[in-house]
Every structure is written in C-alpha cells, then in structure tokens.
Amino acid sequence: MAETTARALYDFDGDPDNGELSFRGGDVLAIIALDIGDGWWEARNDLGHQGLVPEAYLQISEEPPEPSFPPPPPPMSTPPVGGDYPDDPRASQYSTGTTSTTNGYNSQYQNTPADIGGGDYPVGGGFTTQQSTDEWDEDEWEEDDDHSSTSTDRGTSQELHLQGQGNFGLSTAKREPKQISPSGDMSKYGTVKKSFNRFSHFAKAGGEAFMMSQVQNENVSENDVITITETADGPVWPLPTDTFTCEVASPKKESKLKGLKSYIAYQITPSFSNIQVSRRYKHFDWLHERLEEKFACVPIPPLPDKALSVGIGSISTTGMKKGRYEDDFITERMHLLQLWINRIVRHPLISRSDVFHHFLTCTNEKKWKEGKRKAEKDEYTGGKFFLLLRTPVAQLEERDVDKTMETFCKFVKGMDDNVKGLITVMNENRKKHLGPYKREYQKIGQSFKNLATTFNLDNSSFSGRLTAAIDYTGDTYNQIGDMFEKQPRADLDPVLDVLYEYKGILSTFPDVLKIHEGAVGRAKECKKEQDEGKMSESDVQKVVNKADIITYGTMAQMSHFQAERVQDYKAMMQKYLKEQIQFYRNITQQLEETLVKFEDA
C-alpha cells in the first residue's frame, strides 16, 4: 500500500522546541499519523525530519496535484488592511481617511463592515453568530492557544484540569500577524478580530428590532438595569457599589497530548474572594469576545498579542519574535494581561457583569462550561444591550448631540495621532538611553581613565592625588552611562505602557461611534419618512427615543473614558517627572562626590 502523502498549500514556520515541523507551500510530506488531535497531524519531510503539522495547511493526495495556493486561512497570512495605521494590527478595523455625514456630523471614521469578513464573523472552523451554540460540542473546539499555528480544524481534547486551567472547549483566538514599523516599534496590543464588526453585529443582534420597537424590555430583571444619570459633565454610568482588584501572577507551563503541546496558565486572584483560578490565554480571548459582543457602546481594550516582537520593556530588540516560553516573554505578557485586567476591573459595567465574574471565580470544569454556554446565549447582546439602559426622560437636542459627537470624534482622532507621536518619540529616546547615551558617557569615562593611566607614569608626590581623582572621574562617567541604560525601566517604560494601552483603546472607539452614528441616522431617515407620509408621528417619536437611549449610553462611555484619561495621564506624568528628577539628582550627586576628590588633589 502506497504511503499517504500530503501537499502543503501554504508556508508554515513551526516551532522546533514545541515539536512542530516547518514547510513551504508545494512541499510534499509523508503523513505518519492522522490521530494526533486538535487539528494536528504528524508528518515527515523529504529530509527525514518529523514533527507536528497543522491539518488545515495540507491536502491529502496519492498523486500530488499541481499546487494551487489560495490565500491561507487567517490569522497566519492575512495581511492587515487600513489607512493610517500601518504599524498597528488593528488597522483593518477602520480607516480615518474619509468622512461621513449620515447623522449630521462629520464622522472621523469609516466603517469597514462585513466587506472584510462577509457579515457573520467566523469563530473556530466557520461557526458564526447566527448559529446556535448548541450545534457544536465544546470539547471538539479545543485548540492550543500557545502553538504558532492557528489551525481551525476540530480536534478532541485529551486532558482536562479543574481550577480553570484545563481544556474548556474554547475556540482558538483569531489573530492578525504582527506588523513592525520601519522604526522598529510595535503595538503591544492586538486583539481586535479583523472579521468582527460591531456595527454589523449590532444590526444583526437586535439593533434594528430595538430601534423599531420590535423587542421590549418587559423581562429585564431589576438587577440587570443600568441607570444612566445626567451630571454637569454629561451622562455617566452608575458608580460601582463595591470595588475590587485582581492579580495576574505565577505563570506555569503545562502540557497536553502526552507532552506534545504546551501552554502557559496564569493564576488569577480577585481581592473579593482571594480564591485563585488558573486561566490560559484562550480564556482571556474568550472573555474579550464575550465583552465585545455584550457591551455594544463600550470600547473593549485589546488584549496583548500571543506573540510579541520588537518593542519595549523586556521584549527583544533584535527584530526576532520571542519564543513563547522564554522567561522574559512570559513575564512581559503577564504584565500586559495585568494591565488589561486592571482596566476591566475599573469599568463600572464590565466589572460587575456575570461573564466577568464567571471568568474570575469559576474553579469547576462542569460549572465553567455551564457558565460559558449561558454567557454565549446571553439575550442582551448587540442591539438588545440597550434594553438594559434606563436613561433620563429629557429628550436630547439633535443639534447639541451632533456638536458633541463631532467634537469627540475630533478628540479621538487627535489623541490617536498624538499618542502615536509620543510612542515614536519615547521609543527613540529609550533606544538612545540603551545605546548612544550610555556609549557617549562611557567614552568620556574611558578617555579620563586613559589620561589617568598616562599621568600615573609620573611618580612624583604632588601628582598622585590628581591622577587618582581623574581616574575616579572616569569611573563616575562609566557609572552614569550604566544609569542611563537602566533608567527607562523607571520612567519611559511606564509611560509607554500607558501610551500603548490608550493606542489600543482608541483603535476600538470608531466601531462604537459608528453604532451611534447608525442609530441617529436611522432616526433621521424615519423623520424623512414622516415628512413623506410614510410613518406616523408617534412611530417616529419611538424611534427617536430609542436613538436617544443609544446616545445616552455612548455619552456615558465618553464621560467614563475622559475621567479615566485624566486620572491615568495625571499619574503617568507625575511618575515620569518624579523619576526624571530623581535620575538627574543621582547624576548630580555622583558628580558632586567626584568634584570633592579634586579639593585635595
């Protein structure tokens, strides 16, 4: 019987440390085993090397056909699209190059709906939001979240753990490839699914029905009602009654498939329970997806990418992607996940949501699956989320709303540009600290030490002290060079953390604003139909009232964003300036101590 072979449809760069075999499109591989699971096979190339290969990248053939290379499945080879964001994997979500006036104000962003993903967005191997979650078995959707392939074929879970660290049937995150800018900078945050479009999801998940009063909120529990209040600074969300913190710590490498596949589990501990749960990256990704679908008018901060390339902090500056299990990579990703959790914990709606508390507290596998299904069947997602809002009774003035939204759109666009500019400047300054600044000071130091070496040839009694003082000066400047190298950890890195985080948040705002723009535009269309005698005044008023609810929700989120921004940037600037002051004080102290050496020289 002829050996089973398969032709590679796409290039695949495997991780040898994780037992994966690399190949190029058109290569013919001998298939050793088809029952590895989770969409993986074992294969051998013509050099005799064996390893794991993603099933989705291969085509079985007894007689290899002529290769045909269609675009590979996302995320490994899907190029980002977008206008003003060449270095940001979220660029494909929107373009800022054109404007729209559908609702009376110039939108700074254009929606890129299902022209990218075709409407329904795929999850796993083609599942869409229009399908019932009962149509698939959770265990069949388990895939490793830490291997470099992102195969979407179904497999069977072979190992389960309690405490949240097992294979909970979560589909693998769909990621876009990391793009590095010419300057070597990168975005540390990247979880915005290219095929997920909030406005499209809003319309399909009850948005139109909400606007046209085809769904009611008679069954909304009083506990689920979100009351928006009007203040001097605009509408605001209800303040949380109980605040808490959450720690992400103790990353642990675990494995499955008899050790063939590995992943990292992080220990999550909320302060309200102090009970530790273990979560993999895919659990964070599942939570992110649920929050994005649930809270239609809240920009959900992107997660850090699964793999980090050139950037800041402990990330490599060699231009090569860090290994998934290197200590510095694991530490950096844990730090970024901590920042993400901190942001979620501080949001007055998300922090008290059932799905977030399920993520933070569930330690039992069976209850996890039950809670997972419940969250995925949440009735109040998309447009129906606005059924939960209880807003002030006063009707909003159309002209005031248009002016407010136009100003905020300009603010978001301007801040986005400013944040990117600061990231570029701060990264350039950081590189100078690590390289040129350190070298220049150490050149000065070495020059002084060379001079002292020459002066040391003179053994006269009146020369020795001066020689020692000059040699000490050389050591001082060498130490100052080392201080410059270490300083970014204290001042620049915290600033860059905030800037990267806000770059991610700002990238998600256009979709939220697009929902509001669509709702207001729909209300204006209905007013036009009233003028044409196609709709009654009472029906139009109902649509206007629903548009007001969406406006109140959007403005409440705008108020929350601005309040968070003021708090975050105040803390960022205070820390930066304090660290800068302390840094130059330390340099001054070193120089003053050196100067004393010359008093008796």
Short mmCIF file of C-alpha atoms in Angstrom, two decimals, residues 149-459:
data_model
loop_
_atom_site.label_atom_id
_atom_site.label_comp_id
_atom_site.label_asym_id
_atom_site.label_seq_id
_atom_site.Cartn_x
_atom_site.Cartn_y
_atom_site.Cartn_z
CA SER A 149 -0.07 27.55 14.10
CA THR A 150 -3.70 28.63 14.29
CA SER A 151 -5.42 25.69 12.66
CA THR A 152 -9.20 25.89 12.73
CA ASP A 153 -9.95 22.20 12.30
CA ARG A 154 -11.78 20.40 15.03
CA GLY A 155 -9.99 18.03 17.34
CA THR A 156 -10.68 16.17 20.56
CA SER A 157 -9.49 17.30 23.95
CA GLN A 158 -7.40 14.70 25.72
CA GLU A 159 -6.66 16.33 29.06
CA LEU A 160 -8.81 18.32 31.43
CA HIS A 161 -7.96 20.09 34.68
CA LEU A 162 -10.03 21.78 37.30
CA GLN A 163 -9.31 25.28 38.61
CA GLY A 164 -9.92 26.71 35.16
CA GLN A 165 -6.61 25.56 33.68
CA GLY A 166 -7.91 22.74 31.54
CA ASN A 167 -9.30 22.47 28.06
CA PHE A 168 -12.60 24.27 28.46
CA GLY A 169 -13.61 23.93 24.84
CA LEU A 170 -12.68 27.48 23.86
CA SER A 171 -12.00 28.20 20.21
CA THR A 172 -8.56 29.46 19.33
CA ALA A 173 -8.04 33.21 19.08
CA LYS A 174 -8.08 34.60 15.55
CA ARG A 175 -5.12 36.92 15.25
CA GLU A 176 -3.67 39.16 12.60
CA PRO A 177 0.10 39.00 12.02
CA LYS A 178 2.18 41.43 13.97
CA GLN A 179 3.41 44.33 11.86
CA ILE A 180 6.63 46.12 12.75
CA SER A 181 7.08 49.73 11.71
CA PRO A 182 10.24 50.94 9.95
CA SER A 183 11.39 52.48 13.22
CA GLY A 184 11.30 49.10 14.92
CA ASP A 185 8.30 49.99 17.06
CA MET A 186 5.41 47.65 17.54
CA SER A 187 1.99 47.73 19.05
CA LYS A 188 1.88 45.67 22.21
CA TYR A 189 -1.86 45.20 21.98
CA GLY A 190 -3.55 43.46 19.12
CA THR A 191 -6.70 41.55 19.91
CA VAL A 192 -9.19 43.09 17.58
CA LYS A 193 -10.58 40.47 15.26
CA LYS A 194 -10.44 41.66 11.69
CA SER A 195 -13.68 39.91 10.79
CA PHE A 196 -15.60 41.19 13.82
CA ASN A 197 -17.53 44.37 13.09
CA ARG A 198 -19.54 45.90 15.90
CA PHE A 199 -22.00 47.76 13.70
CA SER A 200 -22.74 44.64 11.67
CA HIS A 201 -23.15 42.61 14.85
CA PHE A 202 -25.31 45.37 16.37
CA ALA A 203 -27.65 45.29 13.38
CA LYS A 204 -27.89 41.50 13.27
CA ALA A 205 -28.20 41.02 17.03
CA GLY A 206 -31.34 43.03 17.56
CA GLY A 207 -30.22 46.54 16.65
CA GLU A 208 -32.86 47.16 14.02
CA ALA A 209 -35.52 45.47 16.15
CA PHE A 210 -34.53 47.70 19.09
CA MET A 211 -34.71 50.88 17.02
CA MET A 212 -38.11 49.97 15.58
CA SER A 213 -39.51 48.88 18.99
CA GLN A 214 -39.95 45.29 17.84
CA VAL A 215 -38.45 44.00 21.11
CA GLN A 216 -39.47 45.02 24.60
CA ASN A 217 -37.70 45.08 27.97
CA GLU A 218 -40.58 43.65 29.97
CA ASN A 219 -38.47 40.70 31.12
CA VAL A 220 -35.40 42.70 32.16
CA SER A 221 -34.55 41.97 35.76
CA GLU A 222 -34.20 44.98 38.01
CA ASN A 223 -30.73 43.69 38.90
CA ASP A 224 -29.74 43.96 35.23
CA VAL A 225 -30.99 47.51 34.73
CA ILE A 226 -28.24 50.08 34.12
CA THR A 227 -29.32 53.54 35.23
CA ILE A 228 -27.62 56.47 33.49
CA THR A 229 -27.74 59.78 35.29
CA GLU A 230 -27.23 63.30 33.96
CA THR A 231 -24.49 65.42 35.55
CA ALA A 232 -22.90 68.78 34.85
CA ASP A 233 -20.28 66.92 32.81
CA GLY A 234 -22.80 64.88 30.87
CA PRO A 235 -24.40 61.42 31.25
CA VAL A 236 -22.49 58.94 33.45
CA TRP A 237 -22.64 55.24 34.24
CA PRO A 238 -23.75 54.18 37.73
CA LEU A 239 -20.88 54.09 40.19
CA PRO A 240 -19.98 50.57 41.38
CA THR A 241 -21.01 49.84 44.94
CA ASP A 242 -18.07 47.53 45.61
CA THR A 243 -14.63 47.98 44.09
CA PHE A 244 -12.00 45.27 43.93
CA THR A 245 -8.65 44.45 42.39
CA CYS A 246 -7.39 41.38 40.60
CA GLU A 247 -3.88 39.95 40.40
CA VAL A 248 -2.40 38.05 37.45
CA ALA A 249 0.60 36.06 38.67
CA SER A 250 2.54 32.78 38.80
CA PRO A 251 2.61 31.72 35.13
CA LYS A 252 3.06 27.99 34.80
CA LYS A 253 3.97 25.93 31.74
CA GLU A 254 1.63 22.96 31.29
CA SER A 255 1.15 20.42 28.53
CA LYS A 256 -1.34 18.14 26.82
CA LEU A 257 -1.35 15.45 24.12
CA LYS A 258 1.13 13.47 26.20
CA GLY A 259 3.52 16.38 26.31
CA LEU A 260 3.47 17.14 22.57
CA LYS A 261 1.75 20.52 23.05
CA SER A 262 2.47 23.08 25.74
CA TYR A 263 0.80 26.22 27.01
CA ILE A 264 1.10 28.79 29.79
CA ALA A 265 -1.51 29.09 32.54
CA TYR A 266 -1.75 32.26 34.63
CA GLN A 267 -3.09 32.40 38.18
CA ILE A 268 -5.89 34.95 38.64
CA THR A 269 -6.82 36.11 42.15
CA PRO A 270 -9.66 38.63 42.72
CA SER A 271 -9.49 40.54 46.00
CA PHE A 272 -13.17 39.95 46.86
CA SER A 273 -12.62 36.19 47.20
CA ASN A 274 -8.84 35.64 47.37
CA ILE A 275 -9.51 32.33 45.60
CA GLN A 276 -7.03 31.58 42.85
CA VAL A 277 -8.18 30.34 39.44
CA SER A 278 -5.98 29.28 36.55
CA ARG A 279 -6.60 30.74 33.09
CA ARG A 280 -4.92 30.24 29.75
CA TYR A 281 -4.60 32.94 27.12
CA LYS A 282 -7.54 31.45 25.21
CA HIS A 283 -9.76 32.07 28.23
CA PHE A 284 -8.80 35.74 28.14
CA ASP A 285 -9.59 35.76 24.44
CA TRP A 286 -12.99 34.14 25.03
CA LEU A 287 -13.77 36.75 27.68
CA HIS A 288 -12.72 39.54 25.34
CA GLU A 289 -15.04 38.22 22.65
CA ARG A 290 -17.98 37.97 25.05
CA LEU A 291 -17.44 41.51 26.36
CA GLU A 292 -17.18 42.88 22.85
CA GLU A 293 -20.49 41.30 21.86
CA LYS A 294 -22.22 42.18 25.12
CA PHE A 295 -21.37 45.84 25.68
CA ALA A 296 -22.26 47.48 22.37
CA CYS A 297 -21.28 51.03 23.37
CA VAL A 298 -18.13 50.19 25.34
CA PRO A 299 -14.76 50.02 23.55
CA ILE A 300 -13.20 46.85 24.95
CA PRO A 301 -9.42 47.27 25.34
CA PRO A 302 -7.45 44.93 23.08
CA LEU A 303 -5.56 42.06 24.63
CA PRO A 304 -1.81 41.75 24.18
CA ASP A 305 -0.91 39.57 21.23
CA LYS A 306 0.02 35.94 21.66
CA ALA A 307 3.50 36.64 20.33
CA LEU A 308 5.43 39.86 20.89
CA SER A 309 8.11 41.10 18.53
CA VAL A 310 10.28 44.19 18.66
CA GLY A 311 9.11 46.64 21.24
CA ILE A 312 9.66 47.90 24.75
CA GLY A 313 10.28 46.55 28.20
CA SER A 314 11.70 43.07 28.32
CA ILE A 315 10.82 42.37 24.71
CA SER A 316 13.70 41.61 22.39
CA THR A 317 15.09 44.43 20.27
CA THR A 318 16.74 42.10 17.79
CA GLY A 319 13.80 42.13 15.39
CA MET A 320 13.05 38.46 16.01
CA LYS A 321 9.90 37.13 17.61
CA LYS A 322 10.39 35.98 21.17
CA GLY A 323 9.99 32.32 22.00
CA ARG A 324 6.66 31.60 23.60
CA TYR A 325 8.18 30.08 26.72
CA GLU A 326 11.17 32.33 27.30
CA ASP A 327 11.00 33.84 30.77
CA ASP A 328 11.14 37.43 29.56
CA PHE A 329 8.28 36.87 27.12
CA ILE A 330 6.12 35.16 29.74
CA THR A 331 6.83 37.94 32.24
CA GLU A 332 6.03 40.64 29.70
CA ARG A 333 2.77 39.05 28.61
CA MET A 334 1.73 38.55 32.23
CA HIS A 335 2.45 42.25 32.82
CA LEU A 336 0.28 43.23 29.83
CA LEU A 337 -2.53 40.90 30.91
CA GLN A 338 -2.37 42.54 34.34
CA LEU A 339 -2.79 45.97 32.74
CA TRP A 340 -5.76 44.65 30.76
CA ILE A 341 -7.42 43.15 33.83
CA ASN A 342 -6.83 46.41 35.73
CA ARG A 343 -8.68 48.32 33.03
CA ILE A 344 -11.61 45.89 33.02
CA VAL A 345 -11.86 45.88 36.82
CA ARG A 346 -12.21 49.67 36.84
CA HIS A 347 -15.11 49.78 34.38
CA PRO A 348 -18.40 50.30 36.25
CA LEU A 349 -20.39 47.98 33.95
CA ILE A 350 -17.93 45.28 32.97
CA SER A 351 -16.57 44.84 36.49
CA ARG A 352 -19.99 43.74 37.77
CA SER A 353 -21.02 41.68 34.72
CA ASP A 354 -21.86 38.00 35.14
CA VAL A 355 -19.46 36.86 32.41
CA PHE A 356 -16.51 38.66 34.01
CA HIS A 357 -17.27 37.24 37.44
CA HIS A 358 -17.59 33.80 35.89
CA PHE A 359 -14.12 34.24 34.42
CA LEU A 360 -12.71 35.37 37.78
CA THR A 361 -14.32 32.86 40.09
CA CYS A 362 -15.22 29.56 38.42
CA THR A 363 -12.98 26.70 39.59
CA ASN A 364 -15.10 23.76 38.48
CA GLU A 365 -14.92 22.41 34.95
CA LYS A 366 -18.59 21.49 34.70
CA LYS A 367 -19.74 24.83 36.09
CA TRP A 368 -17.32 26.59 33.76
CA LYS A 369 -18.98 25.00 30.74
CA GLU A 370 -22.42 25.81 32.07
CA GLY A 371 -21.43 29.44 32.64
CA LYS A 372 -19.74 29.56 29.26
CA ARG A 373 -22.90 28.40 27.48
CA LYS A 374 -25.00 30.82 29.50
CA ALA A 375 -22.75 33.73 28.54
CA GLU A 376 -22.80 32.74 24.88
CA LYS A 377 -26.60 32.61 24.95
CA ASP A 378 -26.93 35.96 26.71
CA GLU A 379 -30.10 37.55 25.41
CA TYR A 380 -28.94 41.12 25.88
CA THR A 381 -26.06 41.45 23.43
CA GLY A 382 -25.66 43.68 20.40
CA GLY A 383 -28.64 45.97 19.94
CA LYS A 384 -30.57 44.29 22.75
CA PHE A 385 -27.96 45.52 25.25
CA PHE A 386 -29.68 48.92 25.09
CA LEU A 387 -32.85 47.36 26.53
CA LEU A 388 -30.98 47.33 29.84
CA LEU A 389 -30.39 51.08 29.89
CA ARG A 390 -32.61 53.35 31.93
CA THR A 391 -31.92 56.89 30.78
CA PRO A 392 -33.05 60.40 31.77
CA VAL A 393 -36.51 61.24 30.42
CA ALA A 394 -35.43 64.53 28.83
CA GLN A 395 -35.23 64.28 25.05
CA LEU A 396 -31.86 65.24 23.62
CA GLU A 397 -31.49 68.13 21.22
CA GLU A 398 -30.32 66.86 17.85
CA ARG A 399 -28.07 69.85 17.21
CA ASP A 400 -26.38 69.55 20.62
CA VAL A 401 -25.80 65.85 20.12
CA ASP A 402 -24.29 66.40 16.67
CA LYS A 403 -21.93 69.06 18.03
CA THR A 404 -20.88 66.92 21.00
CA MET A 405 -20.21 63.87 18.84
CA GLU A 406 -18.33 65.82 16.21
CA THR A 407 -16.07 67.31 18.89
CA PHE A 408 -15.45 63.91 20.47
CA CYS A 409 -14.64 62.32 17.11
CA LYS A 410 -12.06 65.03 16.51
CA PHE A 411 -10.74 64.46 20.04
CA VAL A 412 -10.33 60.71 19.47
CA LYS A 413 -8.62 61.21 16.12
CA GLY A 414 -6.35 63.92 17.52
CA MET A 415 -5.46 61.93 20.62
CA ASP A 416 -4.78 58.86 18.50
CA ASP A 417 -2.29 60.82 16.39
CA ASN A 418 -0.72 62.41 19.48
CA VAL A 419 -0.35 59.07 21.26
CA LYS A 420 1.34 57.54 18.23
CA GLY A 421 3.66 60.52 18.00
CA LEU A 422 4.59 60.19 21.68
CA ILE A 423 5.18 56.45 21.28
CA THR A 424 7.63 57.16 18.45
CA VAL A 425 9.46 59.86 20.41
CA MET A 426 9.61 57.84 23.63
CA ASN A 427 10.84 54.73 21.84
CA GLU A 428 13.55 56.74 20.12
CA ASN A 429 14.56 58.22 23.48
CA ARG A 430 14.59 54.77 25.02
CA LYS A 431 16.90 53.44 22.31
CA LYS A 432 19.25 56.36 22.93
CA HIS A 433 19.38 55.50 26.63
CA LEU A 434 20.23 51.89 25.86
CA GLY A 435 22.81 52.73 23.20
CA PRO A 436 24.14 56.19 22.29
CA TYR A 437 23.76 57.88 25.70
CA LYS A 438 25.46 55.02 27.51
CA ARG A 439 28.25 54.82 24.92
CA GLU A 440 28.91 58.57 24.95
CA TYR A 441 29.25 58.77 28.71
CA GLN A 442 31.42 55.67 28.78
CA LYS A 443 33.60 57.13 26.03
CA ILE A 444 34.14 60.16 28.26
CA GLY A 445 34.84 57.88 31.21
CA GLN A 446 37.34 55.78 29.29
CA SER A 447 39.08 58.89 28.00
CA PHE A 448 39.55 60.15 31.55
CA LYS A 449 40.85 56.74 32.65
CA ASN A 450 43.30 56.67 29.72
CA LEU A 451 44.53 60.10 30.81
CA ALA A 452 44.94 58.84 34.38
CA THR A 453 46.92 55.85 33.13
CA THR A 454 49.38 58.20 31.43
CA PHE A 455 49.59 60.53 34.43
CA ASN A 456 50.33 57.51 36.59
CA LEU A 457 53.71 57.22 34.88
CA ASP A 458 54.78 60.25 36.94
CA ASN A 459 55.71 59.04 40.43
#
